[in-house]
Short mmCIF file of C-alpha atoms in Angstrom, two decimals:
data_model
loop_
_atom_site.label_atom_id
_atom_site.label_comp_id
_atom_site.label_asym_id
_atom_site.label_seq_id
_atom_site.Cartn_x
_atom_site.Cartn_y
_atom_site.Cartn_z
CA MET A 23 0.20 -0.03 0.08
CA THR A 24 1.35 3.36 -0.80
CA GLN A 25 -2.06 5.72 0.09
CA VAL A 26 -4.52 5.10 2.75
CA ARG A 27 -8.51 5.88 1.16
CA TYR A 28 -10.00 7.62 4.18
CA GLY A 29 -13.33 7.81 4.92
CA ILE A 30 -14.87 9.98 7.52
CA ILE A 31 -18.25 9.18 8.81
CA GLY A 32 -20.43 12.02 10.15
CA ILE A 33 -19.21 15.14 8.04
CA GLY A 34 -20.78 18.00 11.09
CA ASN A 35 -17.58 20.67 12.23
CA MET A 36 -14.97 18.15 13.01
CA GLY A 37 -15.74 16.17 10.27
CA ALA A 38 -15.61 18.82 8.31
CA GLY A 39 -12.25 20.41 9.15
CA HIS A 40 -10.45 16.91 8.01
CA ALA A 41 -12.69 16.54 5.55
CA ARG A 42 -10.91 20.85 4.04
CA SER A 43 -7.21 19.07 5.31
CA PHE A 44 -7.78 15.95 3.06
CA GLN A 45 -8.49 18.72 0.03
CA GLU A 46 -5.76 21.53 0.52
CA GLY A 47 -3.30 18.29 -0.11
CA LYS A 48 -1.87 18.98 4.13
CA ILE A 49 -1.72 14.60 4.24
CA GLN A 50 0.75 13.54 3.03
CA GLY A 51 -0.11 9.95 1.48
CA GLY A 52 -3.56 10.02 2.48
CA VAL A 53 -6.24 10.61 -0.19
CA LEU A 54 -10.11 11.37 0.79
CA THR A 55 -12.60 9.16 -1.61
CA ALA A 56 -15.40 8.91 0.49
CA VAL A 57 -17.64 10.59 3.55
CA CYS A 58 -20.82 9.99 4.84
CA ASP A 59 -23.68 11.49 7.04
CA SER A 60 -27.03 10.63 7.95
CA MET A 61 -28.57 14.76 6.80
CA ALA A 62 -29.38 15.31 3.66
CA ALA A 63 -28.45 18.73 3.52
CA LYS A 64 -24.89 17.95 4.78
CA ARG A 65 -24.90 15.82 1.84
CA ASP A 66 -25.87 18.23 -1.09
CA CYS A 67 -22.89 20.30 0.73
CA ALA A 68 -20.41 17.44 -0.02
CA ARG A 69 -21.43 16.80 -3.45
CA GLU A 70 -20.89 20.23 -4.36
CA GLN A 71 -17.45 20.85 -2.54
CA LEU A 72 -16.56 17.82 -2.25
CA LYS A 73 -14.20 17.19 -5.53
CA ASP A 74 -13.47 12.87 -6.81
CA VAL A 75 -15.90 12.28 -3.30
CA GLN A 76 -18.22 9.30 -3.02
CA VAL A 77 -20.95 10.42 -0.82
CA PHE A 78 -23.58 8.24 1.39
CA ASP A 79 -26.29 7.75 3.80
CA SER A 80 -24.78 5.41 6.07
CA ALA A 81 -20.97 4.47 7.68
CA GLU A 82 -22.90 0.82 6.82
CA ALA A 83 -22.81 1.72 3.23
CA LEU A 84 -19.19 4.06 2.99
CA LEU A 85 -17.95 0.36 4.50
CA ASP A 86 -19.06 -2.09 2.31
CA SER A 87 -18.36 0.73 -0.73
CA GLY A 88 -15.00 -1.19 -0.25
CA LEU A 89 -13.37 2.57 -0.76
CA VAL A 90 -11.63 2.98 2.55
CA ASP A 91 -9.22 1.41 4.31
CA ALA A 92 -9.20 3.24 7.18
CA VAL A 93 -11.95 5.90 9.00
CA ILE A 94 -12.02 8.34 10.82
CA VAL A 95 -15.17 8.59 13.20
CA ALA A 96 -16.30 12.20 13.67
CA THR A 97 -19.97 11.87 15.19
CA PRO A 98 -21.70 12.28 18.44
CA HIS A 99 -19.84 10.74 21.76
CA PHE A 100 -22.45 8.30 22.59
CA ASP A 101 -21.91 6.93 18.93
CA HIS A 102 -17.80 7.11 18.53
CA PRO A 103 -17.50 2.90 20.15
CA GLY A 104 -19.76 1.13 17.91
CA GLU A 105 -18.83 3.41 14.77
CA ALA A 106 -15.65 2.26 15.44
CA ILE A 107 -16.38 -1.35 16.07
CA ARG A 108 -18.52 -1.90 12.91
CA ALA A 109 -15.66 -0.50 11.32
CA PHE A 110 -13.18 -2.47 12.39
CA ALA A 111 -15.66 -5.86 11.51
CA LYS A 112 -15.23 -4.86 7.41
CA GLY A 113 -11.58 -4.25 8.66
CA VAL A 114 -10.31 -0.88 7.97
CA HIS A 115 -8.34 1.26 10.75
CA VAL A 116 -9.96 3.66 12.46
CA LEU A 117 -9.45 6.84 13.97
CA ILE A 118 -12.17 8.85 16.29
CA GLU A 119 -12.83 12.32 17.12
CA LYS A 120 -12.34 12.54 21.51
CA PRO A 121 -13.82 11.35 24.04
CA ALA A 122 -13.52 8.18 23.22
CA GLY A 123 -16.53 7.35 24.19
CA VAL A 124 -19.27 9.09 27.33
CA TYR A 125 -18.51 5.56 29.56
CA VAL A 126 -15.85 3.66 29.54
CA LYS A 127 -18.26 -0.09 29.80
CA GLN A 128 -18.50 0.97 26.27
CA VAL A 129 -14.85 2.04 25.37
CA ARG A 130 -13.88 -1.33 27.17
CA GLU A 131 -15.92 -2.82 24.64
CA MET A 132 -14.51 -0.78 21.31
CA ASN A 133 -11.12 -1.47 23.01
CA ASP A 134 -11.92 -5.27 22.70
CA ALA A 135 -12.44 -4.69 19.07
CA ALA A 136 -9.80 -3.29 17.81
CA ALA A 137 -7.01 -5.39 19.90
CA GLY A 138 -8.60 -7.96 18.00
CA SER A 139 -8.61 -6.89 14.75
CA GLY A 140 -5.91 -6.62 14.15
CA LYS A 141 -5.81 -2.58 12.59
CA LYS A 142 -4.61 0.88 13.50
CA PHE A 143 -6.78 2.69 15.86
CA GLY A 144 -5.65 5.66 17.28
CA ILE A 145 -8.03 9.29 18.79
CA MET A 146 -7.43 12.13 18.22
CA TYR A 147 -5.33 13.58 21.19
CA ASN A 148 -3.83 16.62 19.09
CA GLN A 149 -3.23 18.40 22.20
CA ARG A 150 -0.42 15.37 22.36
CA THR A 151 1.96 16.67 19.70
CA ASN A 152 1.57 19.75 21.93
CA PRO A 153 6.01 20.65 22.70
CA LEU A 154 5.44 21.65 25.72
CA TYR A 155 3.06 19.61 26.78
CA GLN A 156 6.16 16.51 25.29
CA LYS A 157 8.81 17.86 26.62
CA LEU A 158 6.89 17.93 30.35
CA ARG A 159 5.95 14.22 29.33
CA ASP A 160 9.56 14.46 29.04
CA LEU A 161 11.43 16.21 31.44
CA ILE A 162 8.68 14.59 33.90
CA ALA A 163 9.83 10.53 32.43
CA SER A 164 13.53 10.81 33.05
CA GLY A 165 13.61 12.54 36.95
CA GLU A 166 14.20 15.56 36.27
CA LEU A 167 10.83 17.02 38.62
CA GLY A 168 11.80 13.53 40.75
CA GLU A 169 8.91 12.21 42.23
CA ILE A 170 5.46 13.74 42.10
CA ARG A 171 4.02 15.03 44.58
CA ARG A 172 1.22 17.32 43.85
CA THR A 173 -0.69 18.59 40.02
CA ASN A 174 -2.73 21.97 39.85
CA TRP A 175 -4.77 22.53 36.82
CA LEU A 176 -7.35 25.38 36.69
CA ILE A 177 -8.42 25.54 33.39
CA THR A 178 -11.33 27.98 32.59
CA ASN A 179 -10.58 29.36 29.51
CA TRP A 180 -13.78 27.13 27.80
CA TYR A 181 -16.54 30.16 27.69
CA ARG A 182 -19.53 29.10 25.95
CA SER A 183 -22.06 31.45 25.87
CA GLN A 184 -26.03 30.24 26.40
CA ALA A 185 -26.24 30.84 22.62
CA TYR A 186 -23.90 28.04 22.04
CA TYR A 187 -26.14 25.17 24.05
CA ASP A 188 -29.08 26.34 22.27
CA SER A 189 -27.64 25.82 19.05
CA GLY A 190 -28.69 22.60 19.10
CA SER A 191 -31.01 19.91 21.01
CA TRP A 192 -28.75 17.21 21.66
CA ARG A 193 -25.90 19.75 22.96
CA ALA A 194 -25.50 20.21 26.91
CA THR A 195 -28.00 16.61 27.48
CA TRP A 196 -27.53 13.82 29.86
CA GLY A 197 -28.81 12.35 26.71
CA GLY A 198 -27.42 13.67 23.47
CA GLU A 199 -23.91 14.49 24.61
CA GLY A 200 -23.77 11.95 28.10
CA GLY A 201 -22.02 15.23 30.41
CA GLY A 202 -20.78 18.33 30.05
CA VAL A 203 -17.38 20.11 30.13
CA LEU A 204 -15.81 17.13 30.68
CA ILE A 205 -17.17 15.13 28.27
CA ASN A 206 -17.14 17.37 25.81
CA GLN A 207 -14.72 20.25 26.23
CA CYS A 208 -12.24 18.11 28.84
CA PRO A 209 -11.59 15.15 27.33
CA HIS A 210 -7.72 16.97 25.87
CA GLN A 211 -6.26 18.16 29.63
CA LEU A 212 -8.07 15.01 31.67
CA ASP A 213 -5.36 12.99 29.17
CA LEU A 214 -2.55 15.08 28.63
CA TRP A 215 -3.60 15.12 33.37
CA GLN A 216 -2.77 11.54 33.14
CA TRP A 217 0.06 11.47 29.94
CA THR A 218 1.91 14.31 31.04
CA ILE A 219 2.65 12.37 34.44
CA GLY A 220 2.75 8.53 33.01
CA MET A 221 0.22 7.79 36.07
CA MET A 222 -3.28 7.86 36.87
CA PRO A 223 -5.50 8.83 40.33
CA THR A 224 -6.40 5.89 42.98
CA ARG A 225 -9.02 7.56 43.85
CA ILE A 226 -11.12 11.33 43.63
CA ARG A 227 -13.78 13.78 44.89
CA ALA A 228 -15.33 16.25 42.86
CA PHE A 229 -17.46 18.48 42.84
CA CYS A 230 -19.93 19.31 39.65
CA HIS A 231 -22.43 21.75 39.18
CA PHE A 232 -25.14 21.24 37.55
CA GLY A 233 -25.99 24.04 34.97
CA LYS A 234 -24.87 26.21 37.61
CA HIS A 235 -23.85 29.20 35.38
CA ARG A 236 -26.18 28.62 31.96
CA ASP A 237 -29.64 26.95 31.17
CA ILE A 238 -29.07 23.04 30.46
CA GLU A 239 -28.64 20.11 32.87
CA VAL A 240 -25.58 18.71 32.45
CA GLU A 241 -21.85 20.08 34.05
CA ASP A 242 -21.12 23.84 33.89
CA ASP A 243 -18.40 23.98 36.09
CA VAL A 244 -15.86 21.81 38.16
CA THR A 245 -13.76 21.53 41.50
CA ALA A 246 -12.06 17.71 41.89
CA TYR A 247 -9.33 16.64 43.31
CA ALA A 248 -7.73 13.28 43.11
CA GLU A 249 -5.10 11.35 44.90
CA TYR A 250 -1.97 8.98 44.09
CA GLU A 251 -0.45 5.44 44.66
CA ASN A 252 2.43 7.62 45.36
CA GLY A 253 1.21 10.10 47.67
CA ALA A 254 -0.02 12.81 45.58
CA THR A 255 -2.78 14.64 45.16
CA GLY A 256 -3.52 16.76 42.20
CA VAL A 257 -6.43 19.19 42.27
CA PHE A 258 -8.20 19.98 38.56
CA ILE A 259 -10.68 23.26 38.00
CA THR A 260 -12.70 23.92 35.17
CA THR A 261 -15.89 26.13 34.05
CA THR A 262 -16.94 27.27 30.72
CA GLY A 263 -18.82 30.26 32.59
CA GLU A 264 -15.54 32.11 33.59
CA ALA A 265 -14.71 35.18 31.75
CA PRO A 266 -11.45 35.52 30.99
CA GLY A 267 -10.26 32.14 31.83
CA THR A 268 -7.07 31.48 32.61
CA ASN A 269 -5.12 27.44 31.69
CA ARG A 270 -2.21 27.04 33.70
CA PHE A 271 -1.40 23.60 34.64
CA GLU A 272 1.25 23.19 37.07
CA VAL A 273 3.40 19.41 38.89
CA SER A 274 5.14 19.86 41.40
CA GLY A 275 7.72 17.01 42.49
CA THR A 276 10.90 16.68 44.65
CA ARG A 277 13.07 18.14 42.20
CA GLY A 278 11.28 20.69 41.76
CA LYS A 279 8.12 22.17 39.80
CA ILE A 280 7.19 23.41 36.37
CA VAL A 281 3.62 25.77 35.23
CA ILE A 282 2.73 25.81 31.78
CA GLU A 283 1.13 28.95 30.62
CA ASP A 284 0.20 31.41 28.16
CA ASP A 285 1.90 29.04 25.46
CA GLN A 286 5.44 29.27 27.53
CA MET A 287 6.81 26.86 30.05
CA GLN A 288 8.55 27.69 33.44
CA PHE A 289 10.57 25.44 35.64
CA TRP A 290 11.85 26.04 39.28
CA ARG A 291 14.51 23.70 40.09
CA LEU A 292 16.10 22.82 43.14
CA ARG A 293 20.21 22.61 43.02
CA GLU A 294 19.10 19.41 45.42
CA SER A 295 15.42 17.31 46.07
CA GLU A 296 13.45 18.49 48.43
CA THR A 297 13.82 14.83 50.70
CA ASP A 298 17.98 15.43 50.57
CA PHE A 299 17.96 18.60 51.32
CA ASN A 300 15.31 18.25 54.36
CA ALA A 301 16.96 15.87 55.41
CA ARG A 302 20.71 17.30 56.20
CA ASN A 303 18.88 21.35 56.27
CA LYS A 304 19.30 22.43 60.18
CA GLU A 305 18.72 26.24 59.69
CA LEU A 306 15.15 27.07 61.14
CA PHE A 307 14.15 28.19 57.67
CA GLY A 308 17.13 26.79 55.58
CA ARG A 309 15.05 26.05 52.09
CA PRO A 310 16.85 24.46 49.09
CA GLU A 311 18.15 26.65 46.17
CA CYS A 312 15.93 26.93 43.53
CA TRP A 313 16.62 27.89 39.86
CA LYS A 314 13.99 29.47 38.01
CA VAL A 315 14.40 28.27 33.78
CA ASP A 316 12.32 29.52 30.70
CA VAL A 317 12.48 26.41 29.38
CA PRO A 318 12.96 26.84 25.42
CA ILE A 319 10.57 24.35 23.35
CA HIS A 320 11.38 23.45 19.93
CA GLY A 321 9.13 23.12 17.62
CA ARG A 322 5.42 23.86 16.40
CA ASN A 323 1.51 21.94 17.45
CA THR A 324 0.79 19.66 14.40
CA ASP A 325 -2.56 19.96 15.25
CA HIS A 326 -5.50 17.44 13.97
CA VAL A 327 -3.12 17.61 10.39
CA GLY A 328 -0.46 15.84 12.77
CA ILE A 329 -2.77 13.32 14.22
CA ILE A 330 -4.59 11.82 10.80
CA GLN A 331 -0.22 12.23 9.81
CA ASN A 332 1.69 9.85 12.19
CA PHE A 333 -2.10 7.46 11.81
CA THR A 334 -1.28 7.92 8.38
CA GLU A 335 2.06 6.82 8.79
CA ALA A 336 1.48 4.23 11.28
CA ILE A 337 -0.93 2.67 8.35
CA LEU A 338 1.89 2.44 5.58
CA HIS A 339 4.88 2.30 7.23
CA ASP A 340 4.04 0.86 10.87
CA LYS A 341 5.39 4.36 12.70
CA PRO A 342 4.08 4.38 16.66
CA LEU A 343 1.20 6.20 16.68
CA ILE A 344 1.60 9.56 18.90
CA ALA A 345 -2.27 9.28 20.68
CA PRO A 346 -3.57 4.68 20.23
CA GLY A 347 -7.47 5.17 20.72
CA GLU A 348 -7.22 2.43 23.28
CA GLU A 349 -5.83 5.15 25.74
CA GLY A 350 -8.83 7.16 25.14
CA ILE A 351 -10.13 5.13 28.09
CA HIS A 352 -7.47 7.05 31.07
CA GLY A 353 -8.67 9.92 30.76
CA LEU A 354 -12.29 9.34 30.34
CA ALA A 355 -12.32 6.66 33.23
CA ILE A 356 -11.25 10.07 34.99
CA SER A 357 -14.31 12.40 33.58
CA ASN A 358 -17.07 8.88 35.09
CA ALA A 359 -15.06 9.01 38.18
CA MET A 360 -15.74 12.41 38.75
CA HIS A 361 -19.66 12.66 37.93
CA LEU A 362 -19.60 8.50 40.19
CA SER A 363 -19.10 10.60 42.85
CA THR A 364 -20.12 14.27 41.99
CA TRP A 365 -23.84 11.53 42.40
CA LEU A 366 -22.80 9.43 45.64
CA ASP A 367 -21.65 12.43 47.17
CA GLY A 368 -18.55 10.26 48.50
CA TRP A 369 -14.96 9.58 47.10
CA VAL A 370 -14.87 7.42 43.90
CA ASP A 371 -11.78 4.67 44.27
CA LEU A 372 -10.57 3.89 40.58
CA PRO A 373 -10.54 1.60 38.64
CA LEU A 374 -13.82 2.70 38.11
CA ASP A 375 -16.74 1.04 39.33
CA GLU A 376 -17.96 0.08 35.45
CA SER A 377 -22.07 -1.13 36.63
CA LEU A 378 -22.64 1.52 38.91
CA HIS A 379 -21.41 4.87 36.67
CA GLU A 380 -23.59 2.99 33.84
CA THR A 381 -26.66 2.84 35.80
CA GLU A 382 -26.19 6.00 37.09
CA LEU A 383 -25.58 7.65 33.95
CA ASN A 384 -28.88 5.62 32.39
CA LYS A 385 -30.52 7.02 35.54
CA ARG A 386 -30.22 10.46 34.18
CA ILE A 387 -30.48 10.09 30.66
CA ALA A 388 -33.71 8.67 30.85
CA GLY A 389 -34.88 11.58 32.43
CA SER A 390 -33.03 14.20 29.84
CA ARG A 391 -34.68 17.11 28.48
CA LEU A 392 -33.44 17.91 24.72
CA LYS A 393 -34.50 21.45 24.21
CA LEU A 394 -35.79 21.73 20.51
CA THR A 395 -34.63 25.10 18.73
CA SER A 396 -35.46 27.45 16.25
CA VAL A 397 -31.48 26.55 14.44
CA GLU A 398 -32.34 22.91 14.11
CA SER A 399 -35.53 23.45 12.46
CA LYS A 400 -33.71 25.04 9.40
CA PRO A 401 -32.19 23.31 6.87
CA ALA A 402 -28.27 23.02 7.47
CA ASP A 403 -25.97 25.41 5.68
CA LEU A 404 -22.41 24.49 5.28
CA THR A 405 -21.58 27.36 3.37
CA GLY A 406 -17.70 27.24 3.53
CA THR A 407 -17.45 24.33 5.57
CA PHE A 408 -15.32 22.55 3.71
#
């Protein structure tokens, strides 16, 4: 194989963006040959604007066409695992949009199908291509920061207005998205949180506020506290109702502290580990010598195109994946635990009780309200989308 033939399942905002990347020739070794969507207006627009691309009304028809070697799944969250499993059964490689799914039990079934398929499986964690977070991961893995003691991520720059939530009946509902800021906006940060430090929490206590700032039924304001096996702790705070927002990730270890904010990294590096200093220090108010270093960052964030390019090279040349699809379960498990902790009003251990979470989620889905809006009653206008 010298070229990967791609299909896109779902041509909404994200799917259309990926189609544009192919049409503009940004993916070396990859070509878009087919797309599908259940909405007739989107299919009509695709036929008009996508050159040499077949348009189908269902994923089944696209997969049965024989036109694709790989698919990008860009459907609503609940559908990601089902579409991936269907594609694996047809012998097709799969790259899914984030999140991996809505609940861990569902995603585990997808991971099992991927493992049994022998095909490449990736997830669109495009922030893993950001050299800032790659550098942080490297510094931690190499021991430069010592043993992790504390993490703090304040990610409140996901501002969303009521107009955004009113733009679709599925938005910000348990039945439509399966969650709010944790499942829609923050999957990247939840993934990076565990990916950069190299460990998952052992238990979480979270306080999710549902419809605190907007007329929605899911969470739009979250504060969570995490504990780790080595004794480290972490705090994760997010909201869609704060302006101006902040994006600050701070990781403290026995060799200092690293802070990522405003696209820059600073390292307060201790000359010796805090543990060693404390063992020898006899001064009442002594403290370790510390050097503030502006860490140089090389390279650029290749974003979604970088993930698709890497996935293409994994298929063609067996290149290691930046974001293996199986790893999507980790960040999702954290968000599931935050939901469950709030619903049960207590600590939740990880690994998660998957059946209990599914049961509690289904209770919310059963009472979910879908808000029909005038926006949805109009035919889709995708002019300029592709």
